[in-house]
PDB file of C-alpha atoms in Angstrom:
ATOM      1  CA  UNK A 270      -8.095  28.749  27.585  1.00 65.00           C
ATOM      2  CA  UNK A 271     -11.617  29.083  26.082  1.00 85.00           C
ATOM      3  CA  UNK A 272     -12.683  26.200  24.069  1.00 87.00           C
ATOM      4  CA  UNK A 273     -12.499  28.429  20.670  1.00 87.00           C
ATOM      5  CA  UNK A 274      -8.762  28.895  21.506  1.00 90.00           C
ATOM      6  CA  UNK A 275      -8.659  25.032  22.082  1.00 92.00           C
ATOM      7  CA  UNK A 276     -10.819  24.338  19.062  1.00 91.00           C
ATOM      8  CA  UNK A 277      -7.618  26.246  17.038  1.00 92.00           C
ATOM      9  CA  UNK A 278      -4.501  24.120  18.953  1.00 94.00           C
ATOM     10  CA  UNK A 279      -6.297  20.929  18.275  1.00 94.00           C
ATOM     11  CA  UNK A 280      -6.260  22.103  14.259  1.00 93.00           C
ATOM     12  CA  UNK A 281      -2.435  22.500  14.612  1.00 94.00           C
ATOM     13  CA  UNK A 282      -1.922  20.022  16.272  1.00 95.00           C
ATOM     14  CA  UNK A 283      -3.761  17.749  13.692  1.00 96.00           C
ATOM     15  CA  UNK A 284      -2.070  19.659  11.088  1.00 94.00           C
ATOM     16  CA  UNK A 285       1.297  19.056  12.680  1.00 95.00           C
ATOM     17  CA  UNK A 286       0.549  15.084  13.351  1.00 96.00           C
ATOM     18  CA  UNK A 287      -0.220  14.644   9.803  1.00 95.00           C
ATOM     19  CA  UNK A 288       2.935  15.461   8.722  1.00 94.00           C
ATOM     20  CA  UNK A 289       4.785  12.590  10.411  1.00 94.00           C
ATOM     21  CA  UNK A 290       2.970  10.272   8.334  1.00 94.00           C
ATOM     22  CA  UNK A 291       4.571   7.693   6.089  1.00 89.00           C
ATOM     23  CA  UNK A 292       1.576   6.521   4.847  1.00 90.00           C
ATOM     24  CA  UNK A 293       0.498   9.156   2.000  1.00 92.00           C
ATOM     25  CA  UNK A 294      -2.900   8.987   1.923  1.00 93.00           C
ATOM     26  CA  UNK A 295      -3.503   9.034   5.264  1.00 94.00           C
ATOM     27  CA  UNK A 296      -0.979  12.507   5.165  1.00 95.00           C
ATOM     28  CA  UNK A 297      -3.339  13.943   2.983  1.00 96.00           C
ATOM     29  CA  UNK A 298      -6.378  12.909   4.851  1.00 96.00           C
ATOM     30  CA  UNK A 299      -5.663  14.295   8.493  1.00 96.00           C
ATOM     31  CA  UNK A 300      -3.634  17.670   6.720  1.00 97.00           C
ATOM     32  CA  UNK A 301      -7.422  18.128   5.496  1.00 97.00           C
ATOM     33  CA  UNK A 302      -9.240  17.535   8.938  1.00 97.00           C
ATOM     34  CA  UNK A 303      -6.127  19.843   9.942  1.00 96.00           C
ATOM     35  CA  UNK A 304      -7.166  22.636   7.569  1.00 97.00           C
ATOM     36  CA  UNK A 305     -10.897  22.554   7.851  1.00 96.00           C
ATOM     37  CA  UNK A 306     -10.422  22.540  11.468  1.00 96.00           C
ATOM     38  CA  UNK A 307      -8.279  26.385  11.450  1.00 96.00           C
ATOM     39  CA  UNK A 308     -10.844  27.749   9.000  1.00 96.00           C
ATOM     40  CA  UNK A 309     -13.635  27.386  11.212  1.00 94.00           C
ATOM     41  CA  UNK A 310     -11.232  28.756  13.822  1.00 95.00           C
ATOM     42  CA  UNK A 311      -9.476  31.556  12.057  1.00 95.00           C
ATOM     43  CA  UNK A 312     -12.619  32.546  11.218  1.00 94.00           C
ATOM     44  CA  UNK A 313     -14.362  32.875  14.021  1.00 93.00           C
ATOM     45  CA  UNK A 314     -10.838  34.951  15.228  1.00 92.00           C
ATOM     46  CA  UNK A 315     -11.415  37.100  11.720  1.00 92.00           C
ATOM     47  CA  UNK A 316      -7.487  36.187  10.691  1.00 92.00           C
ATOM     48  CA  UNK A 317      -8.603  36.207   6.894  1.00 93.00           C
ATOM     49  CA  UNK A 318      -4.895  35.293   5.277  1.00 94.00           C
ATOM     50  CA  UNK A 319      -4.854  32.353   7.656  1.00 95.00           C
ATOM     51  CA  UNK A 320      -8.271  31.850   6.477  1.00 95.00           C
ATOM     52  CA  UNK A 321      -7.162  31.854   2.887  1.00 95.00           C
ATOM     53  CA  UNK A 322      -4.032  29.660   2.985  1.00 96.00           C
ATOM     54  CA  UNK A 323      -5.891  26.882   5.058  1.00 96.00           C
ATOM     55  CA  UNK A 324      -8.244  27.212   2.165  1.00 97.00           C
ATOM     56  CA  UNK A 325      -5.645  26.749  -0.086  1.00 97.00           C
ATOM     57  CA  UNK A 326      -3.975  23.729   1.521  1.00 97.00           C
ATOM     58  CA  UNK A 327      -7.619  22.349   2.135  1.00 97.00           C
ATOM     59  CA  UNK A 328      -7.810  22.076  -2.087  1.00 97.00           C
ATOM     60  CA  UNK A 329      -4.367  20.743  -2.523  1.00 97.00           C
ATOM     61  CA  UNK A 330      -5.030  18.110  -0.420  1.00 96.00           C
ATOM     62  CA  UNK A 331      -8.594  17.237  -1.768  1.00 97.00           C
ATOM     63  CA  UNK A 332      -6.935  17.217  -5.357  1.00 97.00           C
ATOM     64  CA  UNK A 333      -4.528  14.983  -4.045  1.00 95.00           C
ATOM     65  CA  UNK A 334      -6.815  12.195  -2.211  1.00 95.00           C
ATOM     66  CA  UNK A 335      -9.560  12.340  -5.279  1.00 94.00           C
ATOM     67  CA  UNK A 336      -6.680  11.237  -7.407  1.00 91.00           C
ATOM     68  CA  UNK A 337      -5.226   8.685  -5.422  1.00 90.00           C
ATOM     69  CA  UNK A 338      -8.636   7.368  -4.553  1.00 90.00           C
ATOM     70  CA  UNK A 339      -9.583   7.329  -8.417  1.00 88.00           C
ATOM     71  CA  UNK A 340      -6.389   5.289  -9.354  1.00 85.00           C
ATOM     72  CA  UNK A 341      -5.607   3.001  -6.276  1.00 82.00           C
ATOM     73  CA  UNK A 342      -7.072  -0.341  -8.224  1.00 81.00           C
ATOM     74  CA  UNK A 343      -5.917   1.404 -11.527  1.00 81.00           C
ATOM     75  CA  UNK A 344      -3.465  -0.758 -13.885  1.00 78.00           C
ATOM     76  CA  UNK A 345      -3.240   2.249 -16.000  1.00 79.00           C
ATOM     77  CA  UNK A 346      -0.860   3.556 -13.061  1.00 86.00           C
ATOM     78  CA  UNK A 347       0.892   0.442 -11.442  1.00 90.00           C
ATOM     79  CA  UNK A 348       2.706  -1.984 -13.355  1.00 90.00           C
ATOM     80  CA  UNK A 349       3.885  -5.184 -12.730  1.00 91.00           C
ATOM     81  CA  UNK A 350       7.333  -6.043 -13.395  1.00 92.00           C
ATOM     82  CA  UNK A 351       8.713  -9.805 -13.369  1.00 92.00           C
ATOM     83  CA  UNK A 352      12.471  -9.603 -12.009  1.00 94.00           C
ATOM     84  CA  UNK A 353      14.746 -12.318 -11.717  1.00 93.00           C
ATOM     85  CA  UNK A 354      14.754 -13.722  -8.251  1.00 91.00           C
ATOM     86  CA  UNK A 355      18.640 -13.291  -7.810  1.00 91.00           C
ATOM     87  CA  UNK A 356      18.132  -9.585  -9.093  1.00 94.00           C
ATOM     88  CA  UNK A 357      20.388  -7.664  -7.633  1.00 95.00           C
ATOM     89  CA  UNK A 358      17.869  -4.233  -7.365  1.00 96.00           C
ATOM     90  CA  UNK A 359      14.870  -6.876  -5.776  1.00 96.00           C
ATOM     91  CA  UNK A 360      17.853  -8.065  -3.403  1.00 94.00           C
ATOM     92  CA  UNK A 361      18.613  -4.006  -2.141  1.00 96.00           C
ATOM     93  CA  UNK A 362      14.802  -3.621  -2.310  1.00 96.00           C
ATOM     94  CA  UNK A 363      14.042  -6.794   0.542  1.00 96.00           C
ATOM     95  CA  UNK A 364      17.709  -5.116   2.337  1.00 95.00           C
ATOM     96  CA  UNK A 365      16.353  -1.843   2.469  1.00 95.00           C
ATOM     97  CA  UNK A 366      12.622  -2.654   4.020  1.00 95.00           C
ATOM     98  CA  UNK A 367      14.098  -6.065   5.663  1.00 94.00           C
ATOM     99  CA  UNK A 368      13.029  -4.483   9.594  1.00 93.00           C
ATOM    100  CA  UNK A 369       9.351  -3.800   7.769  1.00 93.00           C
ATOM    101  CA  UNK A 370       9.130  -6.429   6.419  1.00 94.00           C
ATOM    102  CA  UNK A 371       9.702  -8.452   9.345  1.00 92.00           C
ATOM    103  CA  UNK A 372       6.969  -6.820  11.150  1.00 91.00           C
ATOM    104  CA  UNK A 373       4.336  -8.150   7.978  1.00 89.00           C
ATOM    105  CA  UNK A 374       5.635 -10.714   7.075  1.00 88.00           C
ATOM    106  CA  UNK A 375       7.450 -12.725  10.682  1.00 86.00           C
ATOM    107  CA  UNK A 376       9.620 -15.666   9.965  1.00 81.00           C
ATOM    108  CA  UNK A 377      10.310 -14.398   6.490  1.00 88.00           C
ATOM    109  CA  UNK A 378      13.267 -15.279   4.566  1.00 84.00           C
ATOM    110  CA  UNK A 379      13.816 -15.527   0.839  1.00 81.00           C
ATOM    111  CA  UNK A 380      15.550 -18.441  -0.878  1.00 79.00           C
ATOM    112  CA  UNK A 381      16.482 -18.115  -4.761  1.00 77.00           C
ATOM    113  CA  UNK A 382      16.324 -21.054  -6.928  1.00 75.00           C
ATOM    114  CA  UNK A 383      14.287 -22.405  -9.972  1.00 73.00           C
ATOM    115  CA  UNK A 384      10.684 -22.558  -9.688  1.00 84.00           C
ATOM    116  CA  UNK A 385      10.220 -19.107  -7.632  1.00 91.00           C
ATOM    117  CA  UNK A 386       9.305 -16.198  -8.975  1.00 92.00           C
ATOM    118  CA  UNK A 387       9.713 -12.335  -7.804  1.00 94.00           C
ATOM    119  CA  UNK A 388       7.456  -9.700  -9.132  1.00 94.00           C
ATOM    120  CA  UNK A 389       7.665  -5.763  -8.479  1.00 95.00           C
ATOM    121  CA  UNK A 390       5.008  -3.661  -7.927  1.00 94.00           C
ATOM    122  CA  UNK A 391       5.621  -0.209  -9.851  1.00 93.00           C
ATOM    123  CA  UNK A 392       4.268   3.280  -9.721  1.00 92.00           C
ATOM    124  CA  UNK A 393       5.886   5.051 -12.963  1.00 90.00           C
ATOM    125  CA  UNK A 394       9.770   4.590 -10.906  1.00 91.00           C
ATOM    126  CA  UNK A 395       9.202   3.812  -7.666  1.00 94.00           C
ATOM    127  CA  UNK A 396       8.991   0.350  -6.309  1.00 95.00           C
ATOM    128  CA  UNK A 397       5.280   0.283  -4.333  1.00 94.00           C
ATOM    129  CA  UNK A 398       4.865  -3.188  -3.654  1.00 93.00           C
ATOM    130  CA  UNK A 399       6.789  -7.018  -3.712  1.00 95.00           C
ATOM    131  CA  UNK A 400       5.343 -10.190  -4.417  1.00 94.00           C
ATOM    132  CA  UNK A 401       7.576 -13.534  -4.230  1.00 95.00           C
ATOM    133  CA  UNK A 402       6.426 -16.934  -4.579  1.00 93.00           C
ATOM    134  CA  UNK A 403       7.341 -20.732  -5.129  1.00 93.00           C
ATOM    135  CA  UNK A 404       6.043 -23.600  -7.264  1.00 93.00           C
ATOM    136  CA  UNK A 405       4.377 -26.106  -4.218  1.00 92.00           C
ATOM    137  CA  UNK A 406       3.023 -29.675  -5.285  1.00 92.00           C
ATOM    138  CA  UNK A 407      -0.484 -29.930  -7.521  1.00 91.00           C
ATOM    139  CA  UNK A 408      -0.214 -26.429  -9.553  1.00 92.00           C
ATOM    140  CA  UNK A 409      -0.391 -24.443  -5.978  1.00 94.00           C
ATOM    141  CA  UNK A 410       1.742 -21.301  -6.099  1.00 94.00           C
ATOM    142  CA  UNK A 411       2.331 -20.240  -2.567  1.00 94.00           C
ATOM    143  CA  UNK A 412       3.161 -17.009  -2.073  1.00 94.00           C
ATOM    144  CA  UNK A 413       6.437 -15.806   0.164  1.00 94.00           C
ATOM    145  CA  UNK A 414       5.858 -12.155   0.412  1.00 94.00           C
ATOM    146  CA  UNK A 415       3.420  -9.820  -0.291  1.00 93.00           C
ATOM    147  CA  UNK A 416       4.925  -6.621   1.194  1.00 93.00           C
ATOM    148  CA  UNK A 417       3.763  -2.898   0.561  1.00 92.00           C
ATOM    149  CA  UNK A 418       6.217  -0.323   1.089  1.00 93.00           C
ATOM    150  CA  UNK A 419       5.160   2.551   4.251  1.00 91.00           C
ATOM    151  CA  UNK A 420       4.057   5.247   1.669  1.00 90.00           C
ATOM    152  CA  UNK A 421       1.467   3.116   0.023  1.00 91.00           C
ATOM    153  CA  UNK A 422       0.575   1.239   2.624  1.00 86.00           C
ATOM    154  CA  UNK A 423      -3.648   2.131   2.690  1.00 86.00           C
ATOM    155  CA  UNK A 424      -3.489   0.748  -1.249  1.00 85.00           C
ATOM    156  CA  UNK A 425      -2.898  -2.709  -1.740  1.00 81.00           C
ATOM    157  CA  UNK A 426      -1.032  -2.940  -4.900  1.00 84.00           C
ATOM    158  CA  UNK A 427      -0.641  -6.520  -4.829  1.00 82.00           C
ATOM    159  CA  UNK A 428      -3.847  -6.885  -5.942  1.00 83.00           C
ATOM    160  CA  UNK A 429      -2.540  -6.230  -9.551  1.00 85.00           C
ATOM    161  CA  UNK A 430      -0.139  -9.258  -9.530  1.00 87.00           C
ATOM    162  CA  UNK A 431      -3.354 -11.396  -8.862  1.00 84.00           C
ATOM    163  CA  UNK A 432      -6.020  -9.642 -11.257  1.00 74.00           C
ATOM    164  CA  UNK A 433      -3.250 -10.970 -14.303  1.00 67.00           C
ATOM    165  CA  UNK A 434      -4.090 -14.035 -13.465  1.00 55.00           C
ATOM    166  CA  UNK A 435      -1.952 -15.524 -16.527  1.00 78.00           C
ATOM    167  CA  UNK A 436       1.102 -14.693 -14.796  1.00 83.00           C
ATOM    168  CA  UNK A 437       0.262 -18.030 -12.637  1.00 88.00           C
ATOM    169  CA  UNK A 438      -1.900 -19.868 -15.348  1.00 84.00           C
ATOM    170  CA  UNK A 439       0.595 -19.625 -17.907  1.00 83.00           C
ATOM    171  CA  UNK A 440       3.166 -21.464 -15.787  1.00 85.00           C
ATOM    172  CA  UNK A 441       0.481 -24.397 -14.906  1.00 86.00           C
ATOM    173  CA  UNK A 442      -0.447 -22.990 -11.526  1.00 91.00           C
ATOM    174  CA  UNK A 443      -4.351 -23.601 -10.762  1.00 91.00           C
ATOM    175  CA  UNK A 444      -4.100 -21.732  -7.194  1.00 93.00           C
ATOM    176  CA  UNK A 445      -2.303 -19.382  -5.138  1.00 94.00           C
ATOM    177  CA  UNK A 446      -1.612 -19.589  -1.228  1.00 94.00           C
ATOM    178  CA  UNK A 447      -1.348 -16.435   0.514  1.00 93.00           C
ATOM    179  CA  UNK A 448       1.700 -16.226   3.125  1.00 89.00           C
ATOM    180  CA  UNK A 449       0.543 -17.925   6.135  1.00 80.00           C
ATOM    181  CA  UNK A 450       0.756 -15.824   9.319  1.00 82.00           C
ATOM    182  CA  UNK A 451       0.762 -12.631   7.439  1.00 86.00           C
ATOM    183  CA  UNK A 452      -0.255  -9.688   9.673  1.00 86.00           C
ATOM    184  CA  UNK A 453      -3.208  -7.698   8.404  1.00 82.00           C
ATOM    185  CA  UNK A 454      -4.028  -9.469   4.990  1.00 85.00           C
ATOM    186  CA  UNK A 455      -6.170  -7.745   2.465  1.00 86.00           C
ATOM    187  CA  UNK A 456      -6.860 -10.856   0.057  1.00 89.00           C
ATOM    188  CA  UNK A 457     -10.460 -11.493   1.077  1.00 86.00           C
ATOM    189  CA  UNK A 458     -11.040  -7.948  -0.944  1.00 85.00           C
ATOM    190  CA  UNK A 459      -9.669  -9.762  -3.901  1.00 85.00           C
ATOM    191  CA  UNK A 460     -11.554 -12.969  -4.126  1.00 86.00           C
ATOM    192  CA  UNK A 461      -9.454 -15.524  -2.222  1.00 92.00           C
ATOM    193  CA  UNK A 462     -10.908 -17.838   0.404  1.00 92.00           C
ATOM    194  CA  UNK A 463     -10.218 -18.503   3.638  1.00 92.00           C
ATOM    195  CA  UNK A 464      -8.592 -21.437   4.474  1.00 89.00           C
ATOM    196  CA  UNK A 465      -6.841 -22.017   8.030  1.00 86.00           C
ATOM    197  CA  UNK A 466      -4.644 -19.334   8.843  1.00 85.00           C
ATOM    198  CA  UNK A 467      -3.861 -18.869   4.198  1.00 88.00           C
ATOM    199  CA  UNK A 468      -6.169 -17.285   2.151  1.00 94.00           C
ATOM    200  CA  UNK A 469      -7.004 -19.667  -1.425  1.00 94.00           C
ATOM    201  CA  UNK A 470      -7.495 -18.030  -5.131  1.00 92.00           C
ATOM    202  CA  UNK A 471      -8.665 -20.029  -7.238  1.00 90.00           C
ATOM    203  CA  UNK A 472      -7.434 -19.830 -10.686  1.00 88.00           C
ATOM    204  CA  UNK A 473      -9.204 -20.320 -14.233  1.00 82.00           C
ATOM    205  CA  UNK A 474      -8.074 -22.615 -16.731  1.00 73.00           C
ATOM    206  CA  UNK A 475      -5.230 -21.314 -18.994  1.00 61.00           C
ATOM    207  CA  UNK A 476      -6.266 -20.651 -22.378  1.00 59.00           C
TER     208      UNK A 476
END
């Protein structure tokens, strides 16, 4: 095997790897290396329709990414939708992504009752993201779960229950307590503080 013939496996094979991706944007990104890589390589080997659809695919995909990457911190395309906390679609949602979850969020479990609150992460009709959280002592909400389903898992859609900050002030909260423990936590990119093993926002005064 020459190393143009090897050049051309490792494009397929980066093509083919991409597609067992859960996470979408990372899909999108390696199906790009994928398709820039058999180009180059089909042509060098002058096989022009190969040439062309890898072309093709290459602009899909960059259509794709510039639009995710435009909207990810976008409220014009993720809502946030309060549910009740015995809701019985946010109890199939936790059922359904209970094994990923556990791998988050360990030692996880939700309790219903008053003073806790459930909030859904949405992306026109699918469910991206969940955010759960209790009322603790001195106007601290402390959050339960802040889980991100596998497809969106490079984004962080929690990040829009946070920025509306009056979904906390307006129920007397003056902080909110990240999930201690939580594996791979994204809040320092939001303005929280680190505090032992929690990370601390700070809220403003409710007007």
């Amino acid at each position: 095997m020459n190393w143009l013939e090897l050049i051309g496996w490792t494009g397929s094979a980066v093509l083919v790897w991409s597609l067992l991706q859960t996470r979408i944007l990372r899909l999108r990104a390696l199906n790009l290396i994928g398709c820039l890589v058999l180009i180059g390589y089909n042509a060098a080997v002058q096989v022009w329709p190969m040439v062309g659809l890898n072309v093709v695919l290459a602009a899909i995909n960059v259509w794709y990414l510039r639009g995710m990457l435009a909207t990810r911190h976008d409220e014009a395309t993720y809502e946030v939708v309060e549910v009740g906390v015995d809701d019985q679609f946010l109890a199939h949602t936790l059922r359904v992504h209970e094994a990923d979850i556990a791998r988050f969020n360990p030692g996880f479990t939700w309790r219903t009752g008053r003073e806790r609150s459930a909030f859904l992460v949405m992306k026109a009709d699918e469910v991206v993201g969940v955010v759960l959280s209790h009322a603790e002592p001195g106007g601290v909400a402390q959050v339960d779960l802040d889980y991100v389903t596998r497809r969106f898992r490079d984004f962080t859609p929690g990040e829009f229950v946070y920025r509306r900050s009056r979904l906390f002030t307006d129920r007397g909260f003056r902080r909110v307590v990240s999930p201690p423990g939580m594996v791979a936590p994204y809040y320092h990119r939001l303005g929280f503080r680190r505090e032992g093993d929690a990370y601390v926002l700070d809220l403003p005064a409710a007007t």
